Short mmCIF file of C-alpha atoms and ligand atoms in Angstrom, two decimals:
data_model
loop_
_atom_site.label_atom_id
_atom_site.label_comp_id
_atom_site.label_asym_id
_atom_site.label_seq_id
_atom_site.Cartn_x
_atom_site.Cartn_y
_atom_site.Cartn_z
CA MET A 5 148.45 148.99 -133.46
CA SER A 6 147.66 150.74 -130.17
CA GLU A 7 150.17 150.04 -127.39
CA ILE A 8 148.86 148.44 -124.21
CA LYS A 9 150.15 150.18 -121.05
CA VAL A 10 151.97 147.79 -118.72
CA SER A 11 154.16 147.97 -115.60
CA ARG A 12 155.76 145.56 -113.12
CA ASP A 13 152.33 145.23 -111.45
CA THR A 14 150.95 143.77 -114.68
CA PHE A 15 153.18 140.74 -114.06
CA ASP A 16 151.18 139.82 -110.97
CA GLU A 17 147.94 140.27 -112.85
CA VAL A 18 148.62 138.23 -116.00
CA MET A 19 151.58 135.86 -115.45
CA VAL A 20 151.65 132.39 -113.91
CA PRO A 21 153.49 133.16 -110.67
CA VAL A 22 156.58 130.92 -111.01
CA PHE A 23 158.94 133.92 -110.97
CA SER A 24 159.34 136.89 -108.71
CA PRO A 25 161.01 139.46 -110.96
CA ALA A 26 162.74 142.63 -109.74
CA SER A 27 160.72 145.79 -109.21
CA PHE A 28 162.19 147.49 -112.29
CA VAL A 29 161.53 146.49 -115.92
CA PRO A 30 164.61 146.36 -118.21
CA GLU A 31 163.95 147.84 -121.64
CA LYS A 32 167.18 148.23 -123.57
CA GLY A 33 170.70 146.77 -123.51
CA ARG A 34 174.01 147.68 -125.15
CA GLY A 35 177.17 145.75 -124.34
CA SER A 36 177.25 145.37 -120.54
CA ARG A 37 174.77 148.17 -119.86
CA VAL A 38 171.01 147.86 -119.45
CA TRP A 39 168.40 150.61 -119.10
CA ASP A 40 165.00 150.21 -117.46
CA THR A 41 161.68 151.76 -118.52
CA GLU A 42 162.44 154.78 -116.30
CA GLY A 43 165.75 155.37 -118.10
CA LYS A 44 167.90 154.29 -115.13
CA ASP A 45 171.12 152.53 -116.19
CA TYR A 46 172.52 149.28 -114.78
CA ILE A 47 175.85 147.52 -115.21
CA ASP A 48 175.15 143.90 -116.02
CA PHE A 49 177.10 141.18 -114.22
CA ALA A 50 174.36 138.58 -114.76
CA GLY A 51 174.32 138.38 -118.55
CA GLY A 52 170.76 137.05 -118.45
CA ILE A 53 172.03 134.13 -116.29
CA ALA A 54 175.24 133.33 -118.21
CA VAL A 55 173.58 133.83 -121.59
CA THR A 56 174.60 137.14 -123.19
CA ALA A 57 178.29 136.22 -123.41
CA LEU A 58 178.87 138.79 -126.14
CA GLY A 59 176.84 141.46 -124.37
CA HIS A 60 173.59 143.01 -125.48
CA ALA A 61 172.94 144.02 -129.10
CA HIS A 62 176.33 142.86 -130.40
CA PRO A 63 176.66 144.46 -133.87
CA GLU A 64 177.78 141.22 -135.58
CA LEU A 65 174.84 139.32 -134.14
CA LEU A 66 172.39 142.07 -135.07
CA LYS A 67 173.72 141.85 -138.61
CA VAL A 68 173.15 138.08 -138.79
CA LEU A 69 169.72 138.43 -137.18
CA HIS A 70 168.67 140.95 -139.83
CA GLU A 71 170.24 139.10 -142.76
CA GLN A 72 168.82 135.70 -141.84
CA GLY A 73 165.55 137.35 -140.78
CA GLU A 74 165.13 138.56 -144.36
CA LYS A 75 165.81 135.06 -145.72
CA LEU A 76 164.17 132.26 -143.71
CA TRP A 77 163.20 131.93 -140.04
CA HIS A 78 161.79 128.45 -139.86
CA ILE A 79 161.17 125.51 -142.14
CA GLY A 80 160.64 122.43 -139.95
CA ASN A 81 162.67 119.28 -139.68
CA GLY A 82 161.32 117.71 -142.86
CA TYR A 83 164.09 119.84 -144.43
CA THR A 84 167.57 120.76 -143.35
CA ASN A 85 169.14 124.20 -143.77
CA ALA A 86 172.60 125.60 -144.41
CA PRO A 87 172.99 127.59 -141.13
CA VAL A 88 172.34 124.53 -138.94
CA LEU A 89 174.74 122.42 -140.98
CA ARG A 90 177.46 125.08 -140.70
CA LEU A 91 176.82 125.34 -136.96
CA ALA A 92 177.03 121.56 -136.51
CA LYS A 93 180.27 121.53 -138.52
CA ARG A 94 181.80 124.23 -136.33
CA LEU A 95 180.79 122.50 -133.09
CA THR A 96 181.99 119.08 -134.17
CA ASP A 97 185.28 120.56 -135.45
CA LEU A 98 185.80 122.33 -132.13
CA THR A 99 185.00 119.38 -129.85
CA PHE A 100 185.29 115.61 -129.34
CA ALA A 101 181.87 115.17 -130.93
CA ASP A 102 180.91 113.84 -134.38
CA ARG A 103 177.16 114.52 -134.19
CA ALA A 104 174.83 117.29 -132.98
CA PHE A 105 171.15 117.38 -132.03
CA PHE A 106 169.67 120.88 -131.70
CA ALA A 107 166.99 121.86 -129.21
CA ASN A 108 165.68 125.15 -127.78
CA SER A 109 166.99 125.17 -124.23
CA GLY A 110 169.35 123.54 -121.77
CA ALA A 111 166.61 121.38 -120.30
CA GLU A 112 165.73 120.01 -123.72
CA ALA A 113 169.36 119.32 -124.56
CA ASN A 114 169.65 117.37 -121.28
CA GLU A 115 166.36 115.59 -121.87
CA ALA A 116 167.77 114.41 -125.22
CA ALA A 117 171.06 113.38 -123.57
CA LEU A 118 169.34 111.33 -120.87
CA LYS A 119 166.99 109.64 -123.32
CA LEU A 120 169.90 108.84 -125.65
CA ALA A 121 171.94 107.39 -122.78
CA ARG A 122 169.03 105.17 -121.76
CA ARG A 123 168.45 104.06 -125.35
CA TYR A 124 172.14 103.32 -125.90
CA ALA A 125 172.44 101.30 -122.70
CA ILE A 126 169.23 99.31 -123.23
CA ASP A 127 170.16 98.56 -126.87
CA THR A 128 173.72 97.59 -125.99
CA PHE A 129 173.43 95.86 -122.61
CA GLY A 130 169.75 95.12 -122.00
CA PRO A 131 166.74 96.53 -120.12
CA GLU A 132 168.31 96.44 -116.64
CA LYS A 133 170.93 99.04 -117.42
CA ILE A 134 168.94 102.20 -116.67
CA GLY A 135 170.74 103.64 -113.60
CA ILE A 136 171.52 107.35 -113.69
CA VAL A 137 174.06 108.77 -111.25
CA SER A 138 173.72 112.48 -110.53
CA PHE A 139 174.89 114.83 -107.78
CA THR A 140 173.23 116.74 -104.97
CA GLN A 141 172.64 120.42 -105.68
CA SER A 142 173.03 119.83 -109.42
CA PHE A 143 170.68 121.56 -111.84
CA HIS A 144 169.80 120.21 -115.26
CA GLY A 145 166.55 121.96 -116.21
CA ARG A 146 162.81 121.89 -115.52
CA THR A 147 161.37 119.08 -117.63
CA PHE A 148 160.14 116.21 -115.45
CA PHE A 149 163.10 113.96 -116.34
CA THR A 150 165.64 116.74 -115.76
CA VAL A 151 164.20 117.87 -112.41
CA SER A 152 164.17 114.24 -111.31
CA VAL A 153 167.83 113.86 -112.31
CA GLY A 154 168.76 117.26 -110.84
CA GLY A 155 169.94 117.23 -107.25
CA GLN A 156 167.46 119.74 -105.78
CA PRO A 157 164.42 117.69 -104.68
CA LYS A 158 162.23 120.76 -104.18
CA TYR A 159 162.01 121.14 -107.97
CA ALA A 160 160.88 117.52 -108.53
CA GLU A 161 158.47 116.93 -105.68
CA GLY A 162 154.71 117.36 -105.84
CA PHE A 163 154.23 116.22 -109.42
CA GLY A 164 153.50 112.53 -108.86
CA PRO A 165 155.70 109.53 -109.63
CA GLN A 166 159.14 110.40 -110.96
CA PRO A 167 161.26 108.51 -113.51
CA GLN A 168 163.02 105.64 -111.76
CA GLY A 169 166.63 104.51 -111.42
CA ILE A 170 168.15 107.86 -110.42
CA ARG A 171 170.63 108.26 -107.54
CA HIS A 172 172.14 111.46 -106.12
CA LEU A 173 175.60 111.44 -104.59
CA PRO A 174 177.60 114.23 -102.97
CA TYR A 175 179.44 116.39 -105.52
CA ASN A 176 183.23 116.04 -105.51
CA ASP A 177 183.07 112.87 -103.37
CA LEU A 178 184.73 110.42 -105.73
CA ALA A 179 184.74 107.45 -103.36
CA LYS A 180 180.94 107.57 -102.90
CA ALA A 181 180.38 108.02 -106.64
CA VAL A 182 182.65 105.11 -107.56
CA GLU A 183 180.78 102.93 -105.07
CA ALA A 184 177.46 103.88 -106.73
CA ILE A 185 178.56 103.37 -110.34
CA GLY A 186 178.11 99.73 -111.29
CA PRO A 187 176.93 97.32 -113.98
CA ASP A 188 173.39 98.79 -113.88
CA THR A 189 174.57 102.35 -114.44
CA CYS A 190 173.73 103.72 -117.85
CA ALA A 191 174.97 107.29 -117.33
CA VAL A 192 176.64 109.72 -114.97
CA ILE A 193 175.63 113.35 -115.47
CA VAL A 194 177.71 116.15 -113.99
CA GLU A 195 178.32 119.88 -114.31
CA PRO A 196 182.06 120.66 -114.49
CA VAL A 197 181.23 123.67 -112.32
CA GLN A 198 177.92 123.48 -110.49
CA GLY A 199 176.28 126.80 -111.37
CA GLU A 200 172.86 127.02 -109.72
CA GLY A 201 174.12 124.83 -106.88
CA GLY A 202 176.51 127.54 -105.61
CA VAL A 203 179.32 127.95 -108.20
CA LEU A 204 181.27 124.87 -107.12
CA PRO A 205 184.06 123.77 -109.47
CA ALA A 206 184.68 120.03 -109.76
CA ASP A 207 188.04 118.76 -108.50
CA PRO A 208 189.99 117.50 -111.52
CA ALA A 209 190.46 114.13 -109.77
CA PHE A 210 186.67 113.85 -109.35
CA LEU A 211 185.99 114.15 -113.09
CA GLU A 212 188.95 111.90 -113.94
CA GLY A 213 187.65 109.27 -111.52
CA LEU A 214 184.11 109.47 -112.94
CA ARG A 215 185.56 108.90 -116.42
CA ARG A 216 187.42 105.78 -115.22
CA ALA A 217 184.37 104.39 -113.40
CA CYS A 218 182.15 104.96 -116.46
CA ASP A 219 184.67 103.21 -118.72
CA LYS A 220 184.87 100.28 -116.32
CA HIS A 221 181.10 99.73 -116.32
CA GLY A 222 180.12 100.75 -119.87
CA ALA A 223 178.29 103.83 -118.59
CA LEU A 224 178.16 107.11 -120.53
CA LEU A 225 179.63 110.25 -119.02
CA ILE A 226 177.43 113.29 -119.70
CA PHE A 227 178.83 116.77 -119.07
CA ASP A 228 176.13 119.36 -118.63
CA GLU A 229 177.90 122.44 -119.96
CA VAL A 230 174.75 124.50 -120.30
CA GLN A 231 176.16 127.10 -117.91
CA THR A 232 179.93 126.44 -118.25
CA GLY A 233 179.98 126.19 -122.05
CA VAL A 234 180.73 128.58 -124.90
CA GLY A 235 183.79 130.23 -123.38
CA ARG A 236 182.37 130.89 -119.93
CA THR A 237 185.24 129.23 -118.05
CA GLY A 238 188.03 130.43 -120.37
CA THR A 239 188.12 127.45 -122.75
CA PHE A 240 185.37 126.89 -125.29
CA TYR A 241 184.04 124.07 -123.12
CA ALA A 242 185.16 123.43 -119.54
CA TYR A 243 186.01 119.78 -120.30
CA MET A 244 188.91 121.07 -122.38
CA GLN A 245 190.68 122.55 -119.36
CA TYR A 246 189.95 119.51 -117.19
CA GLY A 247 191.35 117.16 -119.83
CA VAL A 248 188.42 114.77 -119.31
CA THR A 249 186.33 114.01 -122.39
CA PRO A 250 182.66 113.14 -121.95
CA ASP A 251 180.58 110.86 -124.21
CA ILE A 252 177.76 113.39 -124.41
CA LEU A 253 177.92 117.15 -123.82
CA THR A 254 175.00 119.55 -123.55
CA SER A 255 175.23 123.26 -124.26
CA ALA A 256 172.69 126.11 -124.42
CA LYS A 257 172.55 129.54 -122.72
CA ALA A 258 175.44 131.49 -124.33
CA LEU A 259 175.20 129.47 -127.55
CA GLY A 260 172.52 131.84 -128.88
CA ASN A 261 173.53 134.90 -126.81
CA GLY A 262 169.84 135.20 -125.92
CA PHE A 263 168.26 133.58 -128.96
CA PRO A 264 166.90 130.29 -127.54
CA ILE A 265 168.99 127.35 -128.78
CA GLY A 266 170.50 124.27 -127.17
CA VAL A 267 172.53 121.37 -128.44
CA MET A 268 173.47 117.84 -127.47
CA LEU A 269 176.85 116.76 -128.83
CA THR A 270 178.03 113.16 -128.98
CA THR A 271 180.03 110.59 -130.90
CA GLU A 272 178.85 108.82 -134.04
CA ALA A 273 178.65 105.42 -132.32
CA ILE A 274 176.35 106.74 -129.58
CA ALA A 275 174.31 108.99 -131.90
CA ASN A 276 173.42 105.97 -134.03
CA HIS A 277 171.18 104.70 -131.23
CA PHE A 278 168.74 107.49 -132.10
CA SER A 279 167.12 106.66 -135.44
CA VAL A 280 164.56 108.60 -137.48
CA GLY A 281 161.49 109.41 -135.38
CA VAL A 282 162.92 108.29 -132.03
CA HIS A 283 163.36 111.85 -130.78
CA GLY A 284 162.55 115.27 -132.21
CA THR A 285 161.51 118.90 -131.90
CA THR A 286 159.68 121.49 -133.99
CA TYR A 287 161.98 124.48 -133.57
CA GLY A 288 165.34 122.84 -132.79
CA GLY A 289 167.95 123.79 -135.40
CA ASN A 290 165.82 126.41 -137.16
CA PRO A 291 167.81 128.62 -139.54
CA LEU A 292 167.35 131.85 -137.58
CA GLY A 293 168.68 130.48 -134.29
CA ALA A 294 171.38 128.45 -136.00
CA SER A 295 172.74 131.40 -137.96
CA ILE A 296 173.04 133.46 -134.77
CA ALA A 297 174.66 130.57 -132.88
CA GLU A 298 177.09 130.00 -135.72
CA ARG A 299 178.35 133.58 -135.43
CA VAL A 300 178.47 133.30 -131.60
CA VAL A 301 180.64 130.18 -131.88
CA GLU A 302 182.90 131.86 -134.41
CA LEU A 303 183.35 134.97 -132.28
CA ILE A 304 183.83 133.22 -128.93
CA SER A 305 186.24 130.56 -130.15
CA ASP A 306 188.64 133.41 -131.03
CA PRO A 307 191.67 132.95 -128.71
CA THR A 308 191.74 136.67 -127.83
CA VAL A 309 188.16 136.45 -126.50
CA LEU A 310 189.05 133.38 -124.44
CA ALA A 311 192.22 135.05 -123.11
CA GLY A 312 190.10 138.08 -122.16
CA VAL A 313 187.96 135.83 -119.96
CA GLU A 314 190.94 135.17 -117.69
CA ALA A 315 191.83 138.87 -117.48
CA ARG A 316 188.27 139.77 -116.46
CA SER A 317 188.10 136.83 -114.06
CA ARG A 318 191.21 138.07 -112.24
CA ALA A 319 189.81 141.61 -112.11
CA ILE A 320 186.48 140.47 -110.62
CA LYS A 321 188.17 138.22 -108.07
CA ALA A 322 190.51 141.09 -107.04
CA HIS A 323 187.52 143.42 -106.55
CA LEU A 324 185.72 140.77 -104.51
CA GLN A 325 188.83 140.15 -102.42
CA ARG A 326 189.14 143.87 -101.65
CA ILE A 327 185.43 144.32 -100.86
CA GLY A 328 185.42 141.11 -98.84
CA GLU A 329 188.32 142.36 -96.72
CA ARG A 330 186.81 145.81 -96.25
CA PHE A 331 183.47 144.48 -94.99
CA ASN A 332 184.73 141.11 -93.67
CA MET A 333 182.18 139.44 -95.83
CA PHE A 334 183.22 136.28 -97.67
CA ARG A 335 184.03 132.74 -96.64
CA GLU A 336 185.34 131.88 -100.10
CA ILE A 337 185.70 133.37 -103.59
CA ARG A 338 185.69 130.63 -106.22
CA GLY A 339 184.83 129.62 -109.77
CA ARG A 340 186.47 129.33 -113.15
CA GLY A 341 186.74 132.04 -115.78
CA LEU A 342 183.67 134.26 -115.71
CA LEU A 343 181.52 131.99 -113.59
CA ILE A 344 182.45 133.31 -110.17
CA GLY A 345 180.89 132.81 -106.75
CA ALA A 346 181.51 134.64 -103.50
CA GLU A 347 180.15 132.72 -100.51
CA LEU A 348 179.02 134.88 -97.60
CA ASN A 349 180.42 134.16 -94.15
CA ASP A 350 178.30 133.71 -91.03
CA THR A 351 178.02 137.45 -90.37
CA TYR A 352 176.09 137.83 -93.64
CA LYS A 353 174.36 134.44 -93.51
CA ASP A 354 171.38 134.13 -95.92
CA ARG A 355 171.75 137.74 -97.09
CA ALA A 356 172.74 137.22 -100.73
CA LYS A 357 169.32 138.47 -101.88
CA ASP A 358 169.71 141.63 -99.77
CA VAL A 359 173.04 142.32 -101.52
CA LEU A 360 171.42 141.72 -104.92
CA ASN A 361 168.59 144.16 -104.10
CA ALA A 362 170.99 146.81 -102.77
CA ALA A 363 173.12 146.39 -105.89
CA ALA A 364 170.07 146.88 -108.12
CA ALA A 365 169.15 150.06 -106.24
CA ASN A 366 172.69 151.28 -107.01
CA GLY A 367 172.54 150.37 -110.71
CA VAL A 368 173.96 146.85 -110.88
CA ILE A 369 172.36 143.64 -112.13
CA MET A 370 173.92 140.57 -110.53
CA LEU A 371 172.97 137.01 -109.60
CA ILE A 372 172.86 134.79 -106.59
CA ALA A 373 173.23 131.01 -106.35
CA GLY A 374 171.26 130.04 -103.26
CA PRO A 375 170.88 132.23 -100.15
CA ASN A 376 174.62 132.54 -99.45
CA VAL A 377 176.43 132.92 -102.75
CA LEU A 378 176.81 136.05 -104.88
CA ARG A 379 177.25 134.97 -108.49
CA PHE A 380 178.85 136.77 -111.41
CA ALA A 381 178.41 135.61 -115.03
CA PRO A 382 178.88 138.74 -117.16
CA SER A 383 179.63 139.19 -120.82
CA LEU A 384 182.98 137.63 -121.76
CA ILE A 385 183.89 140.91 -123.47
CA MET A 386 182.68 143.25 -120.72
CA PRO A 387 184.59 146.53 -120.99
CA MET A 388 187.03 146.84 -118.08
CA ALA A 389 185.72 150.37 -117.38
CA ASP A 390 182.19 148.94 -116.87
CA LEU A 391 183.59 146.18 -114.70
CA ASP A 392 185.41 148.67 -112.43
CA GLU A 393 182.45 151.05 -112.28
CA GLY A 394 180.14 148.13 -111.53
CA PHE A 395 182.24 147.14 -108.54
CA ALA A 396 182.35 150.75 -107.30
CA ARG A 397 178.53 150.61 -107.32
CA ILE A 398 178.49 147.21 -105.60
CA GLU A 399 180.85 148.52 -102.91
CA GLN A 400 178.58 151.50 -102.36
CA ALA A 401 175.55 149.19 -102.16
CA ILE A 402 177.21 146.96 -99.58
CA GLY A 403 178.29 150.04 -97.62
CA GLN A 404 174.65 151.13 -97.46
CA LEU A 405 173.51 147.63 -96.48
CA VAL A 406 176.08 147.36 -93.70
CA GLY A 407 175.23 150.89 -92.51
CA ALA A 408 171.52 150.07 -92.57
CA SER A 409 172.13 146.84 -90.68
CA ALA A 410 174.15 148.69 -88.06
CA VAL A 411 171.25 151.09 -87.53
CA THR A 412 168.46 148.50 -87.52
CA ARG A 413 170.18 145.93 -85.33
N1 PLP B 517 171.79 122.84 -116.95
C1 PLP B 517 172.46 123.78 -116.27
C2 PLP B 517 173.81 123.47 -115.73
C3 PLP B 517 171.88 125.03 -116.04
O1 PLP B 517 172.54 125.96 -115.35
C4 PLP B 517 170.59 125.28 -116.56
C5 PLP B 517 169.92 126.57 -116.34
O2 PLP B 517 170.22 127.30 -115.44
C6 PLP B 517 169.94 124.26 -117.28
C7 PLP B 517 170.56 123.06 -117.46
C8 PLP B 517 168.57 124.48 -117.85
O3 PLP B 517 168.63 125.29 -118.97
P1 PLP B 517 167.30 125.98 -119.55
O4 PLP B 517 166.83 126.92 -118.49
O5 PLP B 517 167.77 126.67 -120.81
O6 PLP B 517 166.33 124.90 -119.82
#
């Protein structure tokens, strides 16, 4: 087969323009390092947006990919397969849940969760109980139901009439949420740490209060752990460190370490409100994705991996503290485990993207969460030497940015 020549410019020629990717084109990854098509190396603090929790090209995952690749990739849901059953067993053993539904993404896992909550409430209490309580700045995916439930109206507007019965309340404001949760509420959906919304951890009392209000009114509590799940915050799921158990939990991103897979987990009693044919998917739970996810779950649930998350979290926060003091840069450094945000102060207002671009020029891939928050979601097993070198590069990048600002202003 002859190879077609492409470059970053090809993106603008052939892709639907919903993304604005960086000027370089990543080509290869190993652990926490990435190389672009020019051979330049980058230290990766983004992990493909909290996805590659075991780094790039993890040898154990490559082994499973090859072994399962030789056996069976896909069979369709008229049949089950051993990898998906083993994966479901592992996830239900690890969590509160008794049942799993597999999908291909976070949005699809949330779509399933919201549909199940509606079905459960309508079956159990009647057609009026359709209210969904969500929170401003939340993000739950890009299907029409999930953008409508998400708390960032710009993603839901301009597509015609939205699903009804959805309310958005301020995050971490328990009094307002309790006031909104009533007999008509079928579900409350919340991220234990808002990721896209700015890396905002929930107050423990907020989640505890939501649990009580849901119990009082027969509403289901849905934790969207698409970003916080699979070890990201230092426990396998964040709900485990909050001590608040949801009725439905959604997980994706790191679950496949880059192979697309999502899951909705729930109890037997709730799951029984989905019967054969009520919901479905072609690819969800295919043997290739499931075998990779099974090994991811096995590797990340290892207590030494989870303990390593805390060590790396402390190291990143210490670097940010030092850099923040040197350049007088941050209003707040926050987050749990390896989902960390550094909010810029007024001096650097709206300049998160400038920092990201300067970091890329200096060989670092990082993330932002809105115009004012630098976000870090690296591999949970990032080598400490890469972490330290990455921050040396970030410090150099910020030095250049500050110097450049001083000249241009
Ligand atoms: N939920 C949360 C909390 C997320 O952070 C995301 C993605 O960023 C999603 C859902 C959507 O996941 P996906 O992009 O896999 O559909």
